[in-house]
PDB file of C-alpha atoms in Angstrom:
ATOM      1  CA  UNK A  19     108.948 185.438 -53.331  1.00  0.00           C
ATOM      2  CA  UNK A  20     108.898 183.408 -56.494  1.00  0.00           C
ATOM      3  CA  UNK A  21     111.897 181.771 -58.163  1.00  0.00           C
ATOM      4  CA  UNK A  22     111.784 180.404 -61.687  1.00  0.00           C
ATOM      5  CA  UNK A  23     114.241 179.180 -64.080  1.00  0.00           C
ATOM      6  CA  UNK A  24     114.120 178.716 -67.876  1.00  0.00           C
ATOM      7  CA  UNK A  25     116.702 176.686 -69.667  1.00  0.00           C
ATOM      8  CA  UNK A  26     118.219 178.223 -72.831  1.00  0.00           C
ATOM      9  CA  UNK A  27     119.062 176.262 -75.912  1.00  0.00           C
ATOM     10  CA  UNK A  28     117.993 175.704 -79.414  1.00  0.00           C
ATOM     11  CA  UNK A  29     114.346 175.173 -78.338  1.00  0.00           C
ATOM     12  CA  UNK A  30     114.201 178.228 -76.082  1.00  0.00           C
ATOM     13  CA  UNK A  31     111.099 180.321 -76.684  1.00  0.00           C
ATOM     14  CA  UNK A  32     113.000 183.483 -77.674  1.00  0.00           C
ATOM     15  CA  UNK A  33     110.429 186.264 -78.435  1.00  0.00           C
ATOM     16  CA  UNK A  34     107.595 183.848 -77.787  1.00  0.00           C
ATOM     17  CA  UNK A  35     108.512 184.071 -74.063  1.00  0.00           C
ATOM     18  CA  UNK A  36     105.645 186.567 -73.774  1.00  0.00           C
ATOM     19  CA  UNK A  37     103.155 183.786 -74.634  1.00  0.00           C
ATOM     20  CA  UNK A  38     104.413 181.822 -71.550  1.00  0.00           C
ATOM     21  CA  UNK A  39     104.584 184.934 -69.389  1.00  0.00           C
ATOM     22  CA  UNK A  40     101.079 186.144 -70.253  1.00  0.00           C
ATOM     23  CA  UNK A  41      99.314 184.213 -67.390  1.00  0.00           C
ATOM     24  CA  UNK A  42     101.977 185.556 -64.918  1.00  0.00           C
ATOM     25  CA  UNK A  43     101.303 189.113 -66.158  1.00  0.00           C
ATOM     26  CA  UNK A  44      97.471 188.665 -65.755  1.00  0.00           C
ATOM     27  CA  UNK A  45      98.002 187.306 -62.180  1.00  0.00           C
ATOM     28  CA  UNK A  46     100.329 190.206 -61.257  1.00  0.00           C
ATOM     29  CA  UNK A  47      97.791 192.732 -62.648  1.00  0.00           C
ATOM     30  CA  UNK A  48      95.074 191.199 -60.479  1.00  0.00           C
ATOM     31  CA  UNK A  49      97.361 191.113 -57.496  1.00  0.00           C
ATOM     32  CA  UNK A  50      98.200 194.866 -58.113  1.00  0.00           C
ATOM     33  CA  UNK A  51      94.622 196.146 -58.830  1.00  0.00           C
ATOM     34  CA  UNK A  52      92.274 194.062 -56.671  1.00  0.00           C
ATOM     35  CA  UNK A  53      94.420 191.739 -54.499  1.00  0.00           C
ATOM     36  CA  UNK A  54      93.258 188.348 -53.257  1.00  0.00           C
ATOM     37  CA  UNK A  55      91.728 187.451 -49.938  1.00  0.00           C
ATOM     38  CA  UNK A  56      94.224 185.359 -48.022  1.00  0.00           C
ATOM     39  CA  UNK A  57      94.026 183.700 -44.670  1.00  0.00           C
ATOM     40  CA  UNK A  58      96.767 184.580 -42.068  1.00  0.00           C
ATOM     41  CA  UNK A  59      97.316 181.479 -39.953  1.00  0.00           C
ATOM     42  CA  UNK A  60      99.231 183.328 -37.202  1.00  0.00           C
ATOM     43  CA  UNK A  61      96.554 186.008 -36.663  1.00  0.00           C
ATOM     44  CA  UNK A  62      93.640 183.740 -37.567  1.00  0.00           C
ATOM     45  CA  UNK A  63      92.137 186.221 -39.846  1.00  0.00           C
ATOM     46  CA  UNK A  64      91.867 187.054 -43.597  1.00  0.00           C
ATOM     47  CA  UNK A  65      93.318 190.003 -45.357  1.00  0.00           C
ATOM     48  CA  UNK A  66      93.509 191.501 -48.832  1.00  0.00           C
ATOM     49  CA  UNK A  67      96.919 190.651 -50.242  1.00  0.00           C
ATOM     50  CA  UNK A  68      98.485 192.683 -52.960  1.00  0.00           C
ATOM     51  CA  UNK A  69     101.716 191.932 -54.735  1.00  0.00           C
ATOM     52  CA  UNK A  70     103.988 193.258 -57.522  1.00  0.00           C
ATOM     53  CA  UNK A  71     106.984 192.259 -59.557  1.00  0.00           C
ATOM     54  CA  UNK A  72     109.857 193.988 -58.033  1.00  0.00           C
ATOM     55  CA  UNK A  73     112.782 192.904 -60.092  1.00  0.00           C
ATOM     56  CA  UNK A  74     114.163 190.113 -62.180  1.00  0.00           C
ATOM     57  CA  UNK A  75     117.777 188.662 -62.019  1.00  0.00           C
ATOM     58  CA  UNK A  76     119.013 187.086 -65.246  1.00  0.00           C
ATOM     59  CA  UNK A  77     121.981 186.460 -67.379  1.00  0.00           C
ATOM     60  CA  UNK A  78     122.430 188.115 -70.851  1.00  0.00           C
ATOM     61  CA  UNK A  79     120.582 185.516 -72.960  1.00  0.00           C
ATOM     62  CA  UNK A  80     117.646 185.799 -70.656  1.00  0.00           C
ATOM     63  CA  UNK A  81     117.934 189.549 -70.616  1.00  0.00           C
ATOM     64  CA  UNK A  82     117.552 189.473 -74.440  1.00  0.00           C
ATOM     65  CA  UNK A  83     114.318 187.458 -74.127  1.00  0.00           C
ATOM     66  CA  UNK A  84     112.736 189.244 -71.216  1.00  0.00           C
ATOM     67  CA  UNK A  85     114.024 192.766 -71.797  1.00  0.00           C
ATOM     68  CA  UNK A  86     114.004 192.505 -75.617  1.00  0.00           C
ATOM     69  CA  UNK A  87     117.557 194.007 -75.891  1.00  0.00           C
ATOM     70  CA  UNK A  88     119.993 192.658 -78.470  1.00  0.00           C
ATOM     71  CA  UNK A  89     122.936 191.435 -76.385  1.00  0.00           C
ATOM     72  CA  UNK A  90     125.139 190.481 -79.356  1.00  0.00           C
ATOM     73  CA  UNK A  91     127.229 192.542 -81.611  1.00  0.00           C
ATOM     74  CA  UNK A  92     128.780 195.955 -81.268  1.00  0.00           C
ATOM     75  CA  UNK A  93     126.085 197.305 -79.020  1.00  0.00           C
ATOM     76  CA  UNK A  94     125.794 194.454 -76.583  1.00  0.00           C
ATOM     77  CA  UNK A  95     126.037 196.545 -73.406  1.00  0.00           C
ATOM     78  CA  UNK A  96     122.498 197.563 -72.287  1.00  0.00           C
ATOM     79  CA  UNK A  97     123.820 200.472 -70.317  1.00  0.00           C
ATOM     80  CA  UNK A  98     126.178 201.978 -72.957  1.00  0.00           C
ATOM     81  CA  UNK A  99     123.993 201.017 -76.030  1.00  0.00           C
ATOM     82  CA  UNK A 100     125.502 202.660 -79.211  1.00  0.00           C
ATOM     83  CA  UNK A 101     128.376 203.959 -77.090  1.00  0.00           C
ATOM     84  CA  UNK A 102     129.581 200.475 -76.202  1.00  0.00           C
ATOM     85  CA  UNK A 103     133.399 200.420 -76.615  1.00  0.00           C
ATOM     86  CA  UNK A 104     134.556 197.310 -78.557  1.00  0.00           C
ATOM     87  CA  UNK A 105     137.474 195.986 -80.602  1.00  0.00           C
ATOM     88  CA  UNK A 106     136.781 193.654 -83.452  1.00  0.00           C
ATOM     89  CA  UNK A 107     139.525 190.918 -83.391  1.00  0.00           C
ATOM     90  CA  UNK A 108     141.215 190.478 -86.752  1.00  0.00           C
ATOM     91  CA  UNK A 109     141.717 186.766 -87.064  1.00  0.00           C
ATOM     92  CA  UNK A 110     138.830 185.370 -85.019  1.00  0.00           C
ATOM     93  CA  UNK A 111     136.197 187.927 -86.065  1.00  0.00           C
ATOM     94  CA  UNK A 112     135.209 188.095 -82.388  1.00  0.00           C
ATOM     95  CA  UNK A 113     134.076 191.236 -80.610  1.00  0.00           C
ATOM     96  CA  UNK A 114     136.019 192.265 -77.485  1.00  0.00           C
ATOM     97  CA  UNK A 115     134.417 194.784 -75.179  1.00  0.00           C
ATOM     98  CA  UNK A 116     136.673 197.230 -73.602  1.00  0.00           C
ATOM     99  CA  UNK A 117     136.838 200.279 -71.302  1.00  0.00           C
ATOM    100  CA  UNK A 118     134.679 199.017 -68.479  1.00  0.00           C
ATOM    101  CA  UNK A 119     136.722 201.008 -65.954  1.00  0.00           C
ATOM    102  CA  UNK A 120     134.446 204.004 -66.658  1.00  0.00           C
ATOM    103  CA  UNK A 121     131.913 202.319 -64.398  1.00  0.00           C
ATOM    104  CA  UNK A 122     134.294 202.704 -61.476  1.00  0.00           C
ATOM    105  CA  UNK A 123     134.476 205.737 -59.186  1.00  0.00           C
ATOM    106  CA  UNK A 124     136.517 208.642 -60.707  1.00  0.00           C
ATOM    107  CA  UNK A 125     139.547 208.196 -58.536  1.00  0.00           C
ATOM    108  CA  UNK A 126     139.534 204.246 -58.455  1.00  0.00           C
ATOM    109  CA  UNK A 127     143.123 202.997 -58.721  1.00  0.00           C
ATOM    110  CA  UNK A 128     142.114 200.603 -61.484  1.00  0.00           C
ATOM    111  CA  UNK A 129     141.442 203.546 -63.782  1.00  0.00           C
ATOM    112  CA  UNK A 130     145.236 204.259 -63.877  1.00  0.00           C
ATOM    113  CA  UNK A 131     146.353 200.773 -64.750  1.00  0.00           C
ATOM    114  CA  UNK A 132     147.476 200.682 -68.328  1.00  0.00           C
ATOM    115  CA  UNK A 133     148.975 197.338 -68.800  1.00  0.00           C
ATOM    116  CA  UNK A 134     146.147 195.428 -67.057  1.00  0.00           C
ATOM    117  CA  UNK A 135     143.508 196.671 -69.478  1.00  0.00           C
ATOM    118  CA  UNK A 136     143.876 198.110 -73.049  1.00  0.00           C
ATOM    119  CA  UNK A 137     147.100 200.213 -72.680  1.00  0.00           C
ATOM    120  CA  UNK A 138     145.413 203.472 -71.687  1.00  0.00           C
ATOM    121  CA  UNK A 139     144.120 205.131 -68.625  1.00  0.00           C
ATOM    122  CA  UNK A 140     140.301 205.512 -68.256  1.00  0.00           C
ATOM    123  CA  UNK A 141     139.184 209.182 -67.976  1.00  0.00           C
ATOM    124  CA  UNK A 142     135.511 208.779 -69.227  1.00  0.00           C
ATOM    125  CA  UNK A 143     132.712 208.714 -66.726  1.00  0.00           C
ATOM    126  CA  UNK A 144     129.628 206.357 -66.808  1.00  0.00           C
ATOM    127  CA  UNK A 145     126.688 207.336 -68.854  1.00  0.00           C
ATOM    128  CA  UNK A 146     123.427 208.294 -67.069  1.00  0.00           C
ATOM    129  CA  UNK A 147     121.326 205.201 -66.756  1.00  0.00           C
ATOM    130  CA  UNK A 148     118.015 205.063 -68.719  1.00  0.00           C
ATOM    131  CA  UNK A 149     114.899 205.208 -66.645  1.00  0.00           C
ATOM    132  CA  UNK A 150     111.854 203.050 -67.519  1.00  0.00           C
ATOM    133  CA  UNK A 151     110.110 205.798 -69.354  1.00  0.00           C
ATOM    134  CA  UNK A 152     113.033 206.365 -71.715  1.00  0.00           C
ATOM    135  CA  UNK A 153     113.319 202.625 -72.476  1.00  0.00           C
ATOM    136  CA  UNK A 154     109.576 202.552 -73.069  1.00  0.00           C
ATOM    137  CA  UNK A 155     109.733 205.443 -75.548  1.00  0.00           C
ATOM    138  CA  UNK A 156     112.228 203.456 -77.485  1.00  0.00           C
ATOM    139  CA  UNK A 157     110.182 200.285 -77.673  1.00  0.00           C
ATOM    140  CA  UNK A 158     106.651 201.356 -77.733  1.00  0.00           C
ATOM    141  CA  UNK A 159     106.301 201.463 -81.554  1.00  0.00           C
ATOM    142  CA  UNK A 160     108.157 198.238 -82.250  1.00  0.00           C
ATOM    143  CA  UNK A 161     106.287 195.566 -84.109  1.00  0.00           C
ATOM    144  CA  UNK A 162     106.824 192.191 -82.362  1.00  0.00           C
ATOM    145  CA  UNK A 163     106.820 189.130 -84.539  1.00  0.00           C
ATOM    146  CA  UNK A 164     106.207 185.889 -82.773  1.00  0.00           C
ATOM    147  CA  UNK A 165     107.270 182.466 -83.946  1.00  0.00           C
ATOM    148  CA  UNK A 166     110.626 181.127 -84.945  1.00  0.00           C
ATOM    149  CA  UNK A 167     109.896 180.564 -88.581  1.00  0.00           C
ATOM    150  CA  UNK A 168     109.677 184.416 -89.154  1.00  0.00           C
ATOM    151  CA  UNK A 169     112.611 185.959 -91.102  1.00  0.00           C
ATOM    152  CA  UNK A 170     114.428 188.731 -89.295  1.00  0.00           C
ATOM    153  CA  UNK A 171     114.129 192.201 -90.687  1.00  0.00           C
ATOM    154  CA  UNK A 172     117.705 193.240 -91.352  1.00  0.00           C
ATOM    155  CA  UNK A 173     116.789 196.537 -92.967  1.00  0.00           C
ATOM    156  CA  UNK A 174     116.721 198.330 -89.599  1.00  0.00           C
ATOM    157  CA  UNK A 175     119.463 197.786 -87.046  1.00  0.00           C
ATOM    158  CA  UNK A 176     117.501 198.551 -83.866  1.00  0.00           C
ATOM    159  CA  UNK A 177     119.093 197.249 -80.721  1.00  0.00           C
ATOM    160  CA  UNK A 178     115.581 196.776 -79.045  1.00  0.00           C
ATOM    161  CA  UNK A 179     113.863 193.806 -80.578  1.00  0.00           C
ATOM    162  CA  UNK A 180     110.350 193.999 -79.164  1.00  0.00           C
ATOM    163  CA  UNK A 181     108.246 195.691 -76.523  1.00  0.00           C
ATOM    164  CA  UNK A 182     108.547 193.622 -73.354  1.00  0.00           C
ATOM    165  CA  UNK A 183     105.375 192.200 -71.982  1.00  0.00           C
ATOM    166  CA  UNK A 184     106.436 193.696 -68.584  1.00  0.00           C
ATOM    167  CA  UNK A 185     105.423 197.026 -69.954  1.00  0.00           C
ATOM    168  CA  UNK A 186     101.874 195.707 -69.674  1.00  0.00           C
ATOM    169  CA  UNK A 187     102.155 195.918 -65.877  1.00  0.00           C
ATOM    170  CA  UNK A 188     100.448 199.127 -64.483  1.00  0.00           C
ATOM    171  CA  UNK A 189     103.498 200.038 -62.314  1.00  0.00           C
TER     172      UNK A 189
END
């Protein structure tokens, strides 16, 4: 198991995170394809160890960097995407995300609570989650621009910003 932490802020790597992750991806590819010879101290013998990246746990800013999904604005939910339910507040110009009760089981008591949430009962069901192949189809043709001095292309409003380096892994 490996635990790592990156600190966000004005000097965070952003899209350039792939440059820092490249050595890790190369090592993971080697560990998957060939493995490495390792000594087992308990059995007093060597064996071919193989490994893979099973999952990552991260907050939304890290999800934006690692997963290449835009977690700001009206489509901030990576599950709902363009179906994200939101309300634009009038005086603060803030976005408030609503209707999260549709993630609950169909007969959950919270679905009936009007006052606690946005004044209405929740009758919608959760969207079917995207699988890795569907996400890859959405990002495989994106052009990734590295460096912080690049201007953002505002002509297209794609919620996926780049093809994540994790798609370079063979599994």
